[in-house]
JSON list of C-alpha atoms in Angstrom, two decimals:
[
{"chain": "A", "resi": 1, "resn": "UNK", "atom": "CA", "xyz": [0.01, -0.03, -0.05]},
{"chain": "A", "resi": 2, "resn": "UNK", "atom": "CA", "xyz": [1.30, 3.45, -0.78]},
{"chain": "A", "resi": 3, "resn": "UNK", "atom": "CA", "xyz": [0.00, 6.58, 0.76]},
{"chain": "A", "resi": 4, "resn": "UNK", "atom": "CA", "xyz": [1.66, 9.87, 0.14]},
{"chain": "A", "resi": 5, "resn": "UNK", "atom": "CA", "xyz": [4.56, 8.29, -1.60]},
{"chain": "A", "resi": 6, "resn": "UNK", "atom": "CA", "xyz": [5.27, 6.07, 1.47]},
{"chain": "A", "resi": 7, "resn": "UNK", "atom": "CA", "xyz": [4.94, 2.28, 1.25]},
{"chain": "A", "resi": 8, "resn": "UNK", "atom": "CA", "xyz": [3.30, 0.20, 3.99]},
{"chain": "A", "resi": 9, "resn": "UNK", "atom": "CA", "xyz": [3.46, -3.61, 4.21]},
{"chain": "A", "resi": 10, "resn": "UNK", "atom": "CA", "xyz": [0.04, -3.77, 5.94]},
{"chain": "A", "resi": 11, "resn": "UNK", "atom": "CA", "xyz": [-3.35, -2.51, 4.80]},
{"chain": "A", "resi": 12, "resn": "UNK", "atom": "CA", "xyz": [-4.71, -2.28, 8.29]},
{"chain": "A", "resi": 13, "resn": "UNK", "atom": "CA", "xyz": [-4.97, 0.80, 10.40]},
{"chain": "A", "resi": 14, "resn": "UNK", "atom": "CA", "xyz": [-5.63, 0.43, 14.22]},
{"chain": "A", "resi": 15, "resn": "UNK", "atom": "CA", "xyz": [-6.87, 2.80, 16.68]},
{"chain": "A", "resi": 16, "resn": "UNK", "atom": "CA", "xyz": [-5.48, 2.90, 20.22]},
{"chain": "A", "resi": 17, "resn": "UNK", "atom": "CA", "xyz": [-8.58, 4.03, 22.31]},
{"chain": "A", "resi": 18, "resn": "UNK", "atom": "CA", "xyz": [-10.90, 2.10, 24.56]},
{"chain": "A", "resi": 19, "resn": "UNK", "atom": "CA", "xyz": [-8.58, -1.02, 25.19]},
{"chain": "A", "resi": 20, "resn": "UNK", "atom": "CA", "xyz": [-8.84, -2.59, 28.80]},
{"chain": "A", "resi": 21, "resn": "UNK", "atom": "CA", "xyz": [-5.08, -2.07, 29.51]},
{"chain": "A", "resi": 22, "resn": "UNK", "atom": "CA", "xyz": [-1.94, -0.90, 27.91]},
{"chain": "A", "resi": 23, "resn": "UNK", "atom": "CA", "xyz": [-0.82, -4.63, 27.76]},
{"chain": "A", "resi": 24, "resn": "UNK", "atom": "CA", "xyz": [-3.93, -5.61, 25.79]},
{"chain": "A", "resi": 25, "resn": "UNK", "atom": "CA", "xyz": [-3.33, -2.77, 23.37]},
{"chain": "A", "resi": 26, "resn": "UNK", "atom": "CA", "xyz": [0.23, -3.79, 22.73]},
{"chain": "A", "resi": 27, "resn": "UNK", "atom": "CA", "xyz": [-0.94, -7.42, 22.21]},
{"chain": "A", "resi": 28, "resn": "UNK", "atom": "CA", "xyz": [-3.29, -6.22, 19.57]},
{"chain": "A", "resi": 29, "resn": "UNK", "atom": "CA", "xyz": [-0.77, -4.20, 17.75]},
{"chain": "A", "resi": 30, "resn": "UNK", "atom": "CA", "xyz": [1.66, -7.13, 17.82]},
{"chain": "A", "resi": 31, "resn": "UNK", "atom": "CA", "xyz": [-1.11, -9.49, 16.41]},
{"chain": "A", "resi": 32, "resn": "UNK", "atom": "CA", "xyz": [-2.37, -7.16, 13.69]},
{"chain": "A", "resi": 33, "resn": "UNK", "atom": "CA", "xyz": [1.06, -5.76, 12.58]},
{"chain": "A", "resi": 34, "resn": "UNK", "atom": "CA", "xyz": [-0.85, -2.65, 11.48]},
{"chain": "A", "resi": 35, "resn": "UNK", "atom": "CA", "xyz": [0.62, 0.11, 9.06]},
{"chain": "A", "resi": 36, "resn": "UNK", "atom": "CA", "xyz": [-0.25, 2.86, 11.23]},
{"chain": "A", "resi": 37, "resn": "UNK", "atom": "CA", "xyz": [-1.76, 3.49, 14.65]},
{"chain": "A", "resi": 38, "resn": "UNK", "atom": "CA", "xyz": [-4.07, 6.48, 15.37]},
{"chain": "A", "resi": 39, "resn": "UNK", "atom": "CA", "xyz": [-3.77, 8.47, 18.42]},
{"chain": "A", "resi": 40, "resn": "UNK", "atom": "CA", "xyz": [-5.83, 11.55, 19.52]},
{"chain": "A", "resi": 41, "resn": "UNK", "atom": "CA", "xyz": [-4.36, 14.60, 20.99]},
{"chain": "A", "resi": 42, "resn": "UNK", "atom": "CA", "xyz": [-5.81, 15.69, 24.39]},
{"chain": "A", "resi": 43, "resn": "UNK", "atom": "CA", "xyz": [-5.10, 18.95, 25.85]},
{"chain": "A", "resi": 44, "resn": "UNK", "atom": "CA", "xyz": [-3.46, 18.33, 29.16]},
{"chain": "A", "resi": 45, "resn": "UNK", "atom": "CA", "xyz": [-1.53, 20.81, 31.69]},
{"chain": "A", "resi": 46, "resn": "UNK", "atom": "CA", "xyz": [2.05, 20.81, 30.74]},
{"chain": "A", "resi": 47, "resn": "UNK", "atom": "CA", "xyz": [2.96, 20.47, 34.34]},
{"chain": "A", "resi": 48, "resn": "UNK", "atom": "CA", "xyz": [1.02, 17.42, 35.04]},
{"chain": "A", "resi": 49, "resn": "UNK", "atom": "CA", "xyz": [2.75, 15.42, 32.19]},
{"chain": "A", "resi": 50, "resn": "UNK", "atom": "CA", "xyz": [-0.52, 13.62, 31.66]},
{"chain": "A", "resi": 51, "resn": "UNK", "atom": "CA", "xyz": [-0.66, 10.88, 29.27]},
{"chain": "A", "resi": 52, "resn": "UNK", "atom": "CA", "xyz": [3.10, 10.51, 29.03]},
{"chain": "A", "resi": 53, "resn": "UNK", "atom": "CA", "xyz": [3.05, 6.64, 29.93]},
{"chain": "A", "resi": 54, "resn": "UNK", "atom": "CA", "xyz": [0.64, 6.24, 26.92]},
{"chain": "A", "resi": 55, "resn": "UNK", "atom": "CA", "xyz": [2.56, 8.08, 24.35]},
{"chain": "A", "resi": 56, "resn": "UNK", "atom": "CA", "xyz": [5.68, 6.16, 25.61]},
{"chain": "A", "resi": 57, "resn": "UNK", "atom": "CA", "xyz": [3.90, 2.93, 25.02]},
{"chain": "A", "resi": 58, "resn": "UNK", "atom": "CA", "xyz": [2.63, 4.01, 21.58]},
{"chain": "A", "resi": 59, "resn": "UNK", "atom": "CA", "xyz": [6.29, 4.96, 20.60]},
{"chain": "A", "resi": 60, "resn": "UNK", "atom": "CA", "xyz": [7.83, 1.67, 21.91]},
{"chain": "A", "resi": 61, "resn": "UNK", "atom": "CA", "xyz": [5.35, -0.35, 19.80]},
{"chain": "A", "resi": 62, "resn": "UNK", "atom": "CA", "xyz": [7.47, 0.79, 16.82]},
{"chain": "A", "resi": 63, "resn": "UNK", "atom": "CA", "xyz": [4.66, 1.43, 14.55]},
{"chain": "A", "resi": 64, "resn": "UNK", "atom": "CA", "xyz": [4.15, 4.84, 12.72]},
{"chain": "A", "resi": 65, "resn": "UNK", "atom": "CA", "xyz": [1.74, 7.09, 14.59]},
{"chain": "A", "resi": 66, "resn": "UNK", "atom": "CA", "xyz": [-1.19, 8.87, 12.80]},
{"chain": "A", "resi": 67, "resn": "UNK", "atom": "CA", "xyz": [-2.54, 11.53, 15.06]},
{"chain": "A", "resi": 68, "resn": "UNK", "atom": "CA", "xyz": [-6.07, 12.45, 14.59]},
{"chain": "A", "resi": 69, "resn": "UNK", "atom": "CA", "xyz": [-8.39, 15.53, 15.47]},
{"chain": "A", "resi": 70, "resn": "UNK", "atom": "CA", "xyz": [-11.23, 13.31, 17.12]},
{"chain": "A", "resi": 71, "resn": "UNK", "atom": "CA", "xyz": [-13.70, 15.41, 18.94]},
{"chain": "A", "resi": 72, "resn": "UNK", "atom": "CA", "xyz": [-13.31, 18.55, 16.93]},
{"chain": "A", "resi": 73, "resn": "UNK", "atom": "CA", "xyz": [-16.45, 20.20, 15.73]},
{"chain": "A", "resi": 74, "resn": "UNK", "atom": "CA", "xyz": [-15.12, 23.28, 13.77]},
{"chain": "A", "resi": 75, "resn": "UNK", "atom": "CA", "xyz": [-12.53, 23.66, 11.02]},
{"chain": "A", "resi": 76, "resn": "UNK", "atom": "CA", "xyz": [-10.52, 26.14, 13.17]},
{"chain": "A", "resi": 77, "resn": "UNK", "atom": "CA", "xyz": [-10.43, 23.64, 16.10]},
{"chain": "A", "resi": 78, "resn": "UNK", "atom": "CA", "xyz": [-9.31, 20.90, 13.86]},
{"chain": "A", "resi": 79, "resn": "UNK", "atom": "CA", "xyz": [-6.61, 22.77, 12.32]},
{"chain": "A", "resi": 80, "resn": "UNK", "atom": "CA", "xyz": [-5.20, 23.91, 15.86]},
{"chain": "A", "resi": 81, "resn": "UNK", "atom": "CA", "xyz": [-5.26, 20.41, 17.02]},
{"chain": "A", "resi": 82, "resn": "UNK", "atom": "CA", "xyz": [-3.48, 19.22, 13.97]},
{"chain": "A", "resi": 83, "resn": "UNK", "atom": "CA", "xyz": [-0.80, 21.92, 14.49]},
{"chain": "A", "resi": 84, "resn": "UNK", "atom": "CA", "xyz": [-0.24, 20.79, 18.11]},
{"chain": "A", "resi": 85, "resn": "UNK", "atom": "CA", "xyz": [-0.16, 17.14, 17.10]},
{"chain": "A", "resi": 86, "resn": "UNK", "atom": "CA", "xyz": [2.59, 17.89, 14.71]},
{"chain": "A", "resi": 87, "resn": "UNK", "atom": "CA", "xyz": [4.73, 19.34, 17.57]},
{"chain": "A", "resi": 88, "resn": "UNK", "atom": "CA", "xyz": [3.89, 16.55, 19.90]},
{"chain": "A", "resi": 89, "resn": "UNK", "atom": "CA", "xyz": [4.46, 13.68, 17.57]},
{"chain": "A", "resi": 90, "resn": "UNK", "atom": "CA", "xyz": [7.04, 15.09, 15.19]},
{"chain": "A", "resi": 91, "resn": "UNK", "atom": "CA", "xyz": [4.93, 14.12, 12.12]},
{"chain": "A", "resi": 92, "resn": "UNK", "atom": "CA", "xyz": [3.09, 16.14, 9.40]},
{"chain": "A", "resi": 93, "resn": "UNK", "atom": "CA", "xyz": [0.80, 13.05, 8.98]},
{"chain": "A", "resi": 94, "resn": "UNK", "atom": "CA", "xyz": [-2.76, 13.75, 10.30]},
{"chain": "A", "resi": 95, "resn": "UNK", "atom": "CA", "xyz": [-6.15, 12.03, 10.17]},
{"chain": "A", "resi": 96, "resn": "UNK", "atom": "CA", "xyz": [-8.65, 14.97, 9.89]},
{"chain": "A", "resi": 97, "resn": "UNK", "atom": "CA", "xyz": [-11.99, 14.75, 11.76]},
{"chain": "A", "resi": 98, "resn": "UNK", "atom": "CA", "xyz": [-14.55, 17.59, 11.93]},
{"chain": "A", "resi": 99, "resn": "UNK", "atom": "CA", "xyz": [-17.68, 16.23, 13.44]},
{"chain": "A", "resi": 100, "resn": "UNK", "atom": "CA", "xyz": [-20.81, 17.79, 12.36]},
{"chain": "A", "resi": 101, "resn": "UNK", "atom": "CA", "xyz": [-23.69, 15.74, 14.06]},
{"chain": "A", "resi": 102, "resn": "UNK", "atom": "CA", "xyz": [-23.35, 14.29, 17.63]},
{"chain": "A", "resi": 103, "resn": "UNK", "atom": "CA", "xyz": [-25.56, 11.25, 17.35]},
{"chain": "A", "resi": 104, "resn": "UNK", "atom": "CA", "xyz": [-24.00, 9.70, 14.35]},
{"chain": "A", "resi": 105, "resn": "UNK", "atom": "CA", "xyz": [-20.76, 11.48, 14.51]},
{"chain": "A", "resi": 106, "resn": "UNK", "atom": "CA", "xyz": [-21.13, 12.20, 10.83]},
{"chain": "A", "resi": 107, "resn": "UNK", "atom": "CA", "xyz": [-18.45, 14.48, 9.35]},
{"chain": "A", "resi": 108, "resn": "UNK", "atom": "CA", "xyz": [-19.03, 18.16, 8.78]},
{"chain": "A", "resi": 109, "resn": "UNK", "atom": "CA", "xyz": [-18.02, 18.21, 5.08]},
{"chain": "A", "resi": 110, "resn": "UNK", "atom": "CA", "xyz": [-18.06, 21.95, 4.70]},
{"chain": "A", "resi": 111, "resn": "UNK", "atom": "CA", "xyz": [-15.68, 22.26, 7.64]},
{"chain": "A", "resi": 112, "resn": "UNK", "atom": "CA", "xyz": [-13.84, 19.15, 6.67]},
{"chain": "A", "resi": 113, "resn": "UNK", "atom": "CA", "xyz": [-12.88, 20.71, 3.06]},
{"chain": "A", "resi": 114, "resn": "UNK", "atom": "CA", "xyz": [-11.96, 24.09, 4.63]},
{"chain": "A", "resi": 115, "resn": "UNK", "atom": "CA", "xyz": [-9.70, 22.31, 7.33]},
{"chain": "A", "resi": 116, "resn": "UNK", "atom": "CA", "xyz": [-8.31, 20.22, 4.72]},
{"chain": "A", "resi": 117, "resn": "UNK", "atom": "CA", "xyz": [-7.29, 23.16, 2.44]},
{"chain": "A", "resi": 118, "resn": "UNK", "atom": "CA", "xyz": [-5.58, 25.02, 5.24]},
{"chain": "A", "resi": 119, "resn": "UNK", "atom": "CA", "xyz": [-3.45, 22.10, 6.59]},
{"chain": "A", "resi": 120, "resn": "UNK", "atom": "CA", "xyz": [-2.52, 20.84, 2.88]},
{"chain": "A", "resi": 121, "resn": "UNK", "atom": "CA", "xyz": [-1.33, 24.38, 2.43]},
{"chain": "A", "resi": 122, "resn": "UNK", "atom": "CA", "xyz": [1.00, 23.98, 5.52]},
{"chain": "A", "resi": 123, "resn": "UNK", "atom": "CA", "xyz": [2.39, 20.73, 4.27]},
{"chain": "A", "resi": 124, "resn": "UNK", "atom": "CA", "xyz": [0.31, 18.24, 6.18]},
{"chain": "A", "resi": 125, "resn": "UNK", "atom": "CA", "xyz": [-0.40, 14.80, 4.78]},
{"chain": "A", "resi": 126, "resn": "UNK", "atom": "CA", "xyz": [-4.00, 14.73, 5.32]},
{"chain": "A", "resi": 127, "resn": "UNK", "atom": "CA", "xyz": [-6.33, 11.75, 5.61]},
{"chain": "A", "resi": 128, "resn": "UNK", "atom": "CA", "xyz": [-9.75, 12.93, 5.85]},
{"chain": "A", "resi": 129, "resn": "UNK", "atom": "CA", "xyz": [-12.67, 11.16, 7.62]},
{"chain": "A", "resi": 130, "resn": "UNK", "atom": "CA", "xyz": [-15.55, 11.73, 5.20]},
{"chain": "A", "resi": 131, "resn": "UNK", "atom": "CA", "xyz": [-18.70, 10.34, 3.75]},
{"chain": "A", "resi": 132, "resn": "UNK", "atom": "CA", "xyz": [-19.11, 8.41, 0.39]},
{"chain": "A", "resi": 133, "resn": "UNK", "atom": "CA", "xyz": [-20.37, 11.54, -1.38]},
{"chain": "A", "resi": 134, "resn": "UNK", "atom": "CA", "xyz": [-18.61, 11.99, -4.79]},
{"chain": "A", "resi": 135, "resn": "UNK", "atom": "CA", "xyz": [-18.74, 15.78, -4.70]},
{"chain": "A", "resi": 136, "resn": "UNK", "atom": "CA", "xyz": [-17.13, 16.08, -1.40]},
{"chain": "A", "resi": 137, "resn": "UNK", "atom": "CA", "xyz": [-14.50, 13.60, -2.37]},
{"chain": "A", "resi": 138, "resn": "UNK", "atom": "CA", "xyz": [-13.76, 15.91, -5.41]},
{"chain": "A", "resi": 139, "resn": "UNK", "atom": "CA", "xyz": [-13.52, 18.87, -3.18]},
{"chain": "A", "resi": 140, "resn": "UNK", "atom": "CA", "xyz": [-11.31, 17.21, -0.71]},
{"chain": "A", "resi": 141, "resn": "UNK", "atom": "CA", "xyz": [-8.72, 16.02, -3.55]},
{"chain": "A", "resi": 142, "resn": "UNK", "atom": "CA", "xyz": [-9.02, 19.76, -5.08]},
{"chain": "A", "resi": 143, "resn": "UNK", "atom": "CA", "xyz": [-8.00, 20.92, -1.46]},
{"chain": "A", "resi": 144, "resn": "UNK", "atom": "CA", "xyz": [-4.70, 18.72, -1.62]},
{"chain": "A", "resi": 145, "resn": "UNK", "atom": "CA", "xyz": [-5.80, 15.52, -0.08]},
{"chain": "A", "resi": 146, "resn": "UNK", "atom": "CA", "xyz": [-4.13, 12.24, -1.82]},
{"chain": "A", "resi": 147, "resn": "UNK", "atom": "CA", "xyz": [-6.17, 9.94, 0.41]},
{"chain": "A", "resi": 148, "resn": "UNK", "atom": "CA", "xyz": [-9.89, 9.70, 1.28]},
{"chain": "A", "resi": 149, "resn": "UNK", "atom": "CA", "xyz": [-11.46, 7.79, 4.12]},
{"chain": "A", "resi": 150, "resn": "UNK", "atom": "CA", "xyz": [-15.05, 7.30, 3.93]},
{"chain": "A", "resi": 151, "resn": "UNK", "atom": "CA", "xyz": [-17.08, 6.12, 6.61]},
{"chain": "A", "resi": 152, "resn": "UNK", "atom": "CA", "xyz": [-18.64, 2.45, 6.46]},
{"chain": "A", "resi": 153, "resn": "UNK", "atom": "CA", "xyz": [-21.15, 3.38, 9.18]},
{"chain": "A", "resi": 154, "resn": "UNK", "atom": "CA", "xyz": [-21.29, 5.48, 12.21]},
{"chain": "A", "resi": 155, "resn": "UNK", "atom": "CA", "xyz": [-18.19, 5.38, 14.37]},
{"chain": "A", "resi": 156, "resn": "UNK", "atom": "CA", "xyz": [-18.39, 2.55, 16.83]},
{"chain": "A", "resi": 157, "resn": "UNK", "atom": "CA", "xyz": [-21.60, 1.27, 15.46]},
{"chain": "A", "resi": 158, "resn": "UNK", "atom": "CA", "xyz": [-20.16, -2.04, 14.11]},
{"chain": "A", "resi": 159, "resn": "UNK", "atom": "CA", "xyz": [-22.81, -1.96, 11.35]},
{"chain": "A", "resi": 160, "resn": "UNK", "atom": "CA", "xyz": [-20.54, -2.66, 8.49]},
{"chain": "A", "resi": 161, "resn": "UNK", "atom": "CA", "xyz": [-20.89, -1.06, 5.10]},
{"chain": "A", "resi": 162, "resn": "UNK", "atom": "CA", "xyz": [-24.13, 0.82, 5.25]},
{"chain": "A", "resi": 163, "resn": "UNK", "atom": "CA", "xyz": [-24.05, 2.12, 1.58]},
{"chain": "A", "resi": 164, "resn": "UNK", "atom": "CA", "xyz": [-22.62, -0.43, -0.72]},
{"chain": "A", "resi": 165, "resn": "UNK", "atom": "CA", "xyz": [-23.88, 1.61, -3.76]},
{"chain": "A", "resi": 166, "resn": "UNK", "atom": "CA", "xyz": [-22.06, 4.67, -2.66]},
{"chain": "A", "resi": 167, "resn": "UNK", "atom": "CA", "xyz": [-18.82, 2.76, -1.58]},
{"chain": "A", "resi": 168, "resn": "UNK", "atom": "CA", "xyz": [-18.73, 1.29, -5.09]},
{"chain": "A", "resi": 169, "resn": "UNK", "atom": "CA", "xyz": [-19.43, 4.35, -6.92]},
{"chain": "A", "resi": 170, "resn": "UNK", "atom": "CA", "xyz": [-16.67, 6.16, -4.96]},
{"chain": "A", "resi": 171, "resn": "UNK", "atom": "CA", "xyz": [-14.24, 3.38, -6.01]},
{"chain": "A", "resi": 172, "resn": "UNK", "atom": "CA", "xyz": [-15.32, 3.55, -9.65]},
{"chain": "A", "resi": 173, "resn": "UNK", "atom": "CA", "xyz": [-14.94, 7.43, -9.76]},
{"chain": "A", "resi": 174, "resn": "UNK", "atom": "CA", "xyz": [-11.59, 7.58, -8.28]},
{"chain": "A", "resi": 175, "resn": "UNK", "atom": "CA", "xyz": [-9.70, 4.44, -9.34]},
{"chain": "A", "resi": 176, "resn": "UNK", "atom": "CA", "xyz": [-6.24, 5.85, -8.68]},
{"chain": "A", "resi": 177, "resn": "UNK", "atom": "CA", "xyz": [-7.00, 7.48, -5.38]},
{"chain": "A", "resi": 178, "resn": "UNK", "atom": "CA", "xyz": [-6.07, 5.41, -2.17]},
{"chain": "A", "resi": 179, "resn": "UNK", "atom": "CA", "xyz": [-9.55, 4.84, -0.27]},
{"chain": "A", "resi": 180, "resn": "UNK", "atom": "CA", "xyz": [-9.37, 3.62, 3.19]},
{"chain": "A", "resi": 181, "resn": "UNK", "atom": "CA", "xyz": [-12.60, 2.54, 4.86]},
{"chain": "A", "resi": 182, "resn": "UNK", "atom": "CA", "xyz": [-12.91, 4.30, 8.28]},
{"chain": "A", "resi": 183, "resn": "UNK", "atom": "CA", "xyz": [-15.62, 3.74, 10.86]},
{"chain": "A", "resi": 184, "resn": "UNK", "atom": "CA", "xyz": [-18.39, 1.33, 11.51]},
{"chain": "A", "resi": 185, "resn": "UNK", "atom": "CA", "xyz": [-16.54, -1.93, 10.79]},
{"chain": "A", "resi": 186, "resn": "UNK", "atom": "CA", "xyz": [-17.48, -4.45, 13.36]},
{"chain": "A", "resi": 187, "resn": "UNK", "atom": "CA", "xyz": [-16.56, -7.88, 11.81]},
{"chain": "A", "resi": 188, "resn": "UNK", "atom": "CA", "xyz": [-13.66, -9.29, 9.99]},
{"chain": "A", "resi": 189, "resn": "UNK", "atom": "CA", "xyz": [-16.30, -10.16, 7.16]},
{"chain": "A", "resi": 190, "resn": "UNK", "atom": "CA", "xyz": [-17.13, -6.45, 7.01]},
{"chain": "A", "resi": 191, "resn": "UNK", "atom": "CA", "xyz": [-13.44, -5.82, 6.34]},
{"chain": "A", "resi": 192, "resn": "UNK", "atom": "CA", "xyz": [-13.14, -8.44, 3.94]},
{"chain": "A", "resi": 193, "resn": "UNK", "atom": "CA", "xyz": [-16.09, -7.04, 1.81]},
{"chain": "A", "resi": 194, "resn": "UNK", "atom": "CA", "xyz": [-14.73, -3.71, 1.71]},
{"chain": "A", "resi": 195, "resn": "UNK", "atom": "CA", "xyz": [-11.27, -4.96, 0.52]},
{"chain": "A", "resi": 196, "resn": "UNK", "atom": "CA", "xyz": [-13.33, -7.02, -2.14]},
{"chain": "A", "resi": 197, "resn": "UNK", "atom": "CA", "xyz": [-14.84, -3.88, -3.42]},
{"chain": "A", "resi": 198, "resn": "UNK", "atom": "CA", "xyz": [-11.10, -2.61, -4.25]},
{"chain": "A", "resi": 199, "resn": "UNK", "atom": "CA", "xyz": [-10.61, -0.58, -1.10]},
{"chain": "A", "resi": 200, "resn": "UNK", "atom": "CA", "xyz": [-6.93, -0.03, -0.31]},
{"chain": "A", "resi": 201, "resn": "UNK", "atom": "CA", "xyz": [-7.06, -0.38, 3.59]},
{"chain": "A", "resi": 202, "resn": "UNK", "atom": "CA", "xyz": [-9.29, -0.54, 6.74]},
{"chain": "A", "resi": 203, "resn": "UNK", "atom": "CA", "xyz": [-8.98, 1.78, 9.80]},
{"chain": "A", "resi": 204, "resn": "UNK", "atom": "CA", "xyz": [-10.81, 0.28, 12.90]},
{"chain": "A", "resi": 205, "resn": "UNK", "atom": "CA", "xyz": [-10.70, 0.52, 16.57]},
{"chain": "A", "resi": 206, "resn": "UNK", "atom": "CA", "xyz": [-13.77, -0.39, 18.50]},
{"chain": "A", "resi": 207, "resn": "UNK", "atom": "CA", "xyz": [-14.33, -3.97, 17.08]},
{"chain": "A", "resi": 208, "resn": "UNK", "atom": "CA", "xyz": [-10.90, -5.11, 18.22]},
{"chain": "A", "resi": 209, "resn": "UNK", "atom": "CA", "xyz": [-10.90, -3.01, 21.73]},
{"chain": "A", "resi": 210, "resn": "UNK", "atom": "CA", "xyz": [-14.30, -4.19, 22.76]},
{"chain": "A", "resi": 211, "resn": "UNK", "atom": "CA", "xyz": [-14.04, -7.89, 21.64]},
{"chain": "A", "resi": 212, "resn": "UNK", "atom": "CA", "xyz": [-13.72, -10.67, 24.35]},
{"chain": "A", "resi": 213, "resn": "UNK", "atom": "CA", "xyz": [-10.37, -11.48, 23.19]},
{"chain": "A", "resi": 214, "resn": "UNK", "atom": "CA", "xyz": [-9.08, -8.29, 21.41]},
{"chain": "A", "resi": 215, "resn": "UNK", "atom": "CA", "xyz": [-5.58, -9.73, 20.34]},
{"chain": "A", "resi": 216, "resn": "UNK", "atom": "CA", "xyz": [-7.53, -12.76, 18.61]},
{"chain": "A", "resi": 217, "resn": "UNK", "atom": "CA", "xyz": [-9.79, -10.31, 17.08]},
{"chain": "A", "resi": 218, "resn": "UNK", "atom": "CA", "xyz": [-6.91, -8.07, 15.74]},
{"chain": "A", "resi": 219, "resn": "UNK", "atom": "CA", "xyz": [-5.34, -11.05, 14.16]},
{"chain": "A", "resi": 220, "resn": "UNK", "atom": "CA", "xyz": [-8.70, -12.00, 12.60]},
{"chain": "A", "resi": 221, "resn": "UNK", "atom": "CA", "xyz": [-8.93, -8.68, 11.04]},
{"chain": "A", "resi": 222, "resn": "UNK", "atom": "CA", "xyz": [-5.44, -8.73, 9.64]},
{"chain": "A", "resi": 223, "resn": "UNK", "atom": "CA", "xyz": [-6.24, -12.03, 7.89]},
{"chain": "A", "resi": 224, "resn": "UNK", "atom": "CA", "xyz": [-9.54, -11.04, 6.59]},
{"chain": "A", "resi": 225, "resn": "UNK", "atom": "CA", "xyz": [-8.10, -7.78, 5.05]},
{"chain": "A", "resi": 226, "resn": "UNK", "atom": "CA", "xyz": [-5.34, -9.94, 3.44]},
{"chain": "A", "resi": 227, "resn": "UNK", "atom": "CA", "xyz": [-7.87, -12.27, 2.06]},
{"chain": "A", "resi": 228, "resn": "UNK", "atom": "CA", "xyz": [-10.22, -9.58, 0.89]},
{"chain": "A", "resi": 229, "resn": "UNK", "atom": "CA", "xyz": [-7.25, -7.95, -1.25]},
{"chain": "A", "resi": 230, "resn": "UNK", "atom": "CA", "xyz": [-6.33, -11.23, -2.45]},
{"chain": "A", "resi": 231, "resn": "UNK", "atom": "CA", "xyz": [-9.89, -11.85, -3.71]},
{"chain": "A", "resi": 232, "resn": "UNK", "atom": "CA", "xyz": [-10.04, -8.41, -5.25]},
{"chain": "A", "resi": 233, "resn": "UNK", "atom": "CA", "xyz": [-6.89, -9.06, -7.24]},
{"chain": "A", "resi": 234, "resn": "UNK", "atom": "CA", "xyz": [-7.94, -12.59, -8.33]},
{"chain": "A", "resi": 235, "resn": "UNK", "atom": "CA", "xyz": [-10.86, -11.13, -10.38]},
{"chain": "A", "resi": 236, "resn": "UNK", "atom": "CA", "xyz": [-13.60, -12.89, -8.85]},
{"chain": "A", "resi": 237, "resn": "UNK", "atom": "CA", "xyz": [-16.64, -14.40, -10.74]},
{"chain": "A", "resi": 238, "resn": "UNK", "atom": "CA", "xyz": [-19.69, -12.09, -11.05]},
{"chain": "A", "resi": 239, "resn": "UNK", "atom": "CA", "xyz": [-22.93, -13.15, -9.29]},
{"chain": "A", "resi": 240, "resn": "UNK", "atom": "CA", "xyz": [-25.85, -14.63, -11.51]},
{"chain": "A", "resi": 241, "resn": "UNK", "atom": "CA", "xyz": [-29.57, -15.17, -11.25]},
{"chain": "A", "resi": 242, "resn": "UNK", "atom": "CA", "xyz": [-29.53, -18.82, -12.39]},
{"chain": "A", "resi": 243, "resn": "UNK", "atom": "CA", "xyz": [-27.76, -21.69, -11.33]},
{"chain": "A", "resi": 244, "resn": "UNK", "atom": "CA", "xyz": [-24.76, -22.92, -13.33]},
{"chain": "A", "resi": 245, "resn": "UNK", "atom": "CA", "xyz": [-23.77, -26.70, -12.87]},
{"chain": "A", "resi": 246, "resn": "UNK", "atom": "CA", "xyz": [-20.18, -26.88, -11.86]},
{"chain": "A", "resi": 247, "resn": "UNK", "atom": "CA", "xyz": [-20.14, -30.47, -13.49]},
{"chain": "A", "resi": 248, "resn": "UNK", "atom": "CA", "xyz": [-20.68, -30.38, -17.23]},
{"chain": "A", "resi": 249, "resn": "UNK", "atom": "CA", "xyz": [-23.68, -32.53, -18.48]},
{"chain": "A", "resi": 250, "resn": "UNK", "atom": "CA", "xyz": [-21.94, -32.89, -22.08]},
{"chain": "A", "resi": 251, "resn": "UNK", "atom": "CA", "xyz": [-20.37, -36.26, -22.50]},
{"chain": "A", "resi": 252, "resn": "UNK", "atom": "CA", "xyz": [-22.46, -37.89, -19.55]},
{"chain": "A", "resi": 253, "resn": "UNK", "atom": "CA", "xyz": [-23.25, -41.51, -19.95]},
{"chain": "A", "resi": 254, "resn": "UNK", "atom": "CA", "xyz": [-27.05, -42.10, -20.75]},
{"chain": "A", "resi": 255, "resn": "UNK", "atom": "CA", "xyz": [-28.60, -45.33, -19.41]},
{"chain": "A", "resi": 256, "resn": "UNK", "atom": "CA", "xyz": [-31.25, -46.84, -21.47]}
]
């Protein structure tokens, strides 16, 4: 997988929130071998050194960090958070979130495009959390984004791929743009289905963190993503309405 000119061996991006313990988080990262781990910046008092142990753990995992602007509701707030994250994590990569609706956590696409344009102009490598809307996608690309991250379903819902038509259309309209399904993935089968559509990667968090055995689930997702990608590349058969016998009847013996 190639994002912003950088190659990654894995097509799984893993969030670092909600895990029962730091040890379980570390076990999940080892089991999944993700390309990137996402972390959110929280504004803490500098004198308290809050969160230092967590950041130390993330650094020790040896996986590239993708800061995100989780919880931001305006373009201005997201831009400020991204600028702070660049200083804290020493990276110009950012997962851009601008939330517009509290119940569904649907992106505010207007603020998203505005923030993407500002951050791209400042040299950030922006990975925007967006919807599957084709017009919004075009605006984000015009704003400087080289990767798009459409949602599968609302964050943390585990509903899978709510709009297959929209996701297929997005893939068809932008065949050369890296597309990452972000949010709503609940099962490895959801991830495999997205990869079979031709998507380039999956970003997930809750489905692993809230599993009964998070490390086993992380491994299952990694395997499903690899299987889905392999299936897509193998040019799978198209579905049909009528049966087609796998054993030909031509040449079959006829008993009188």
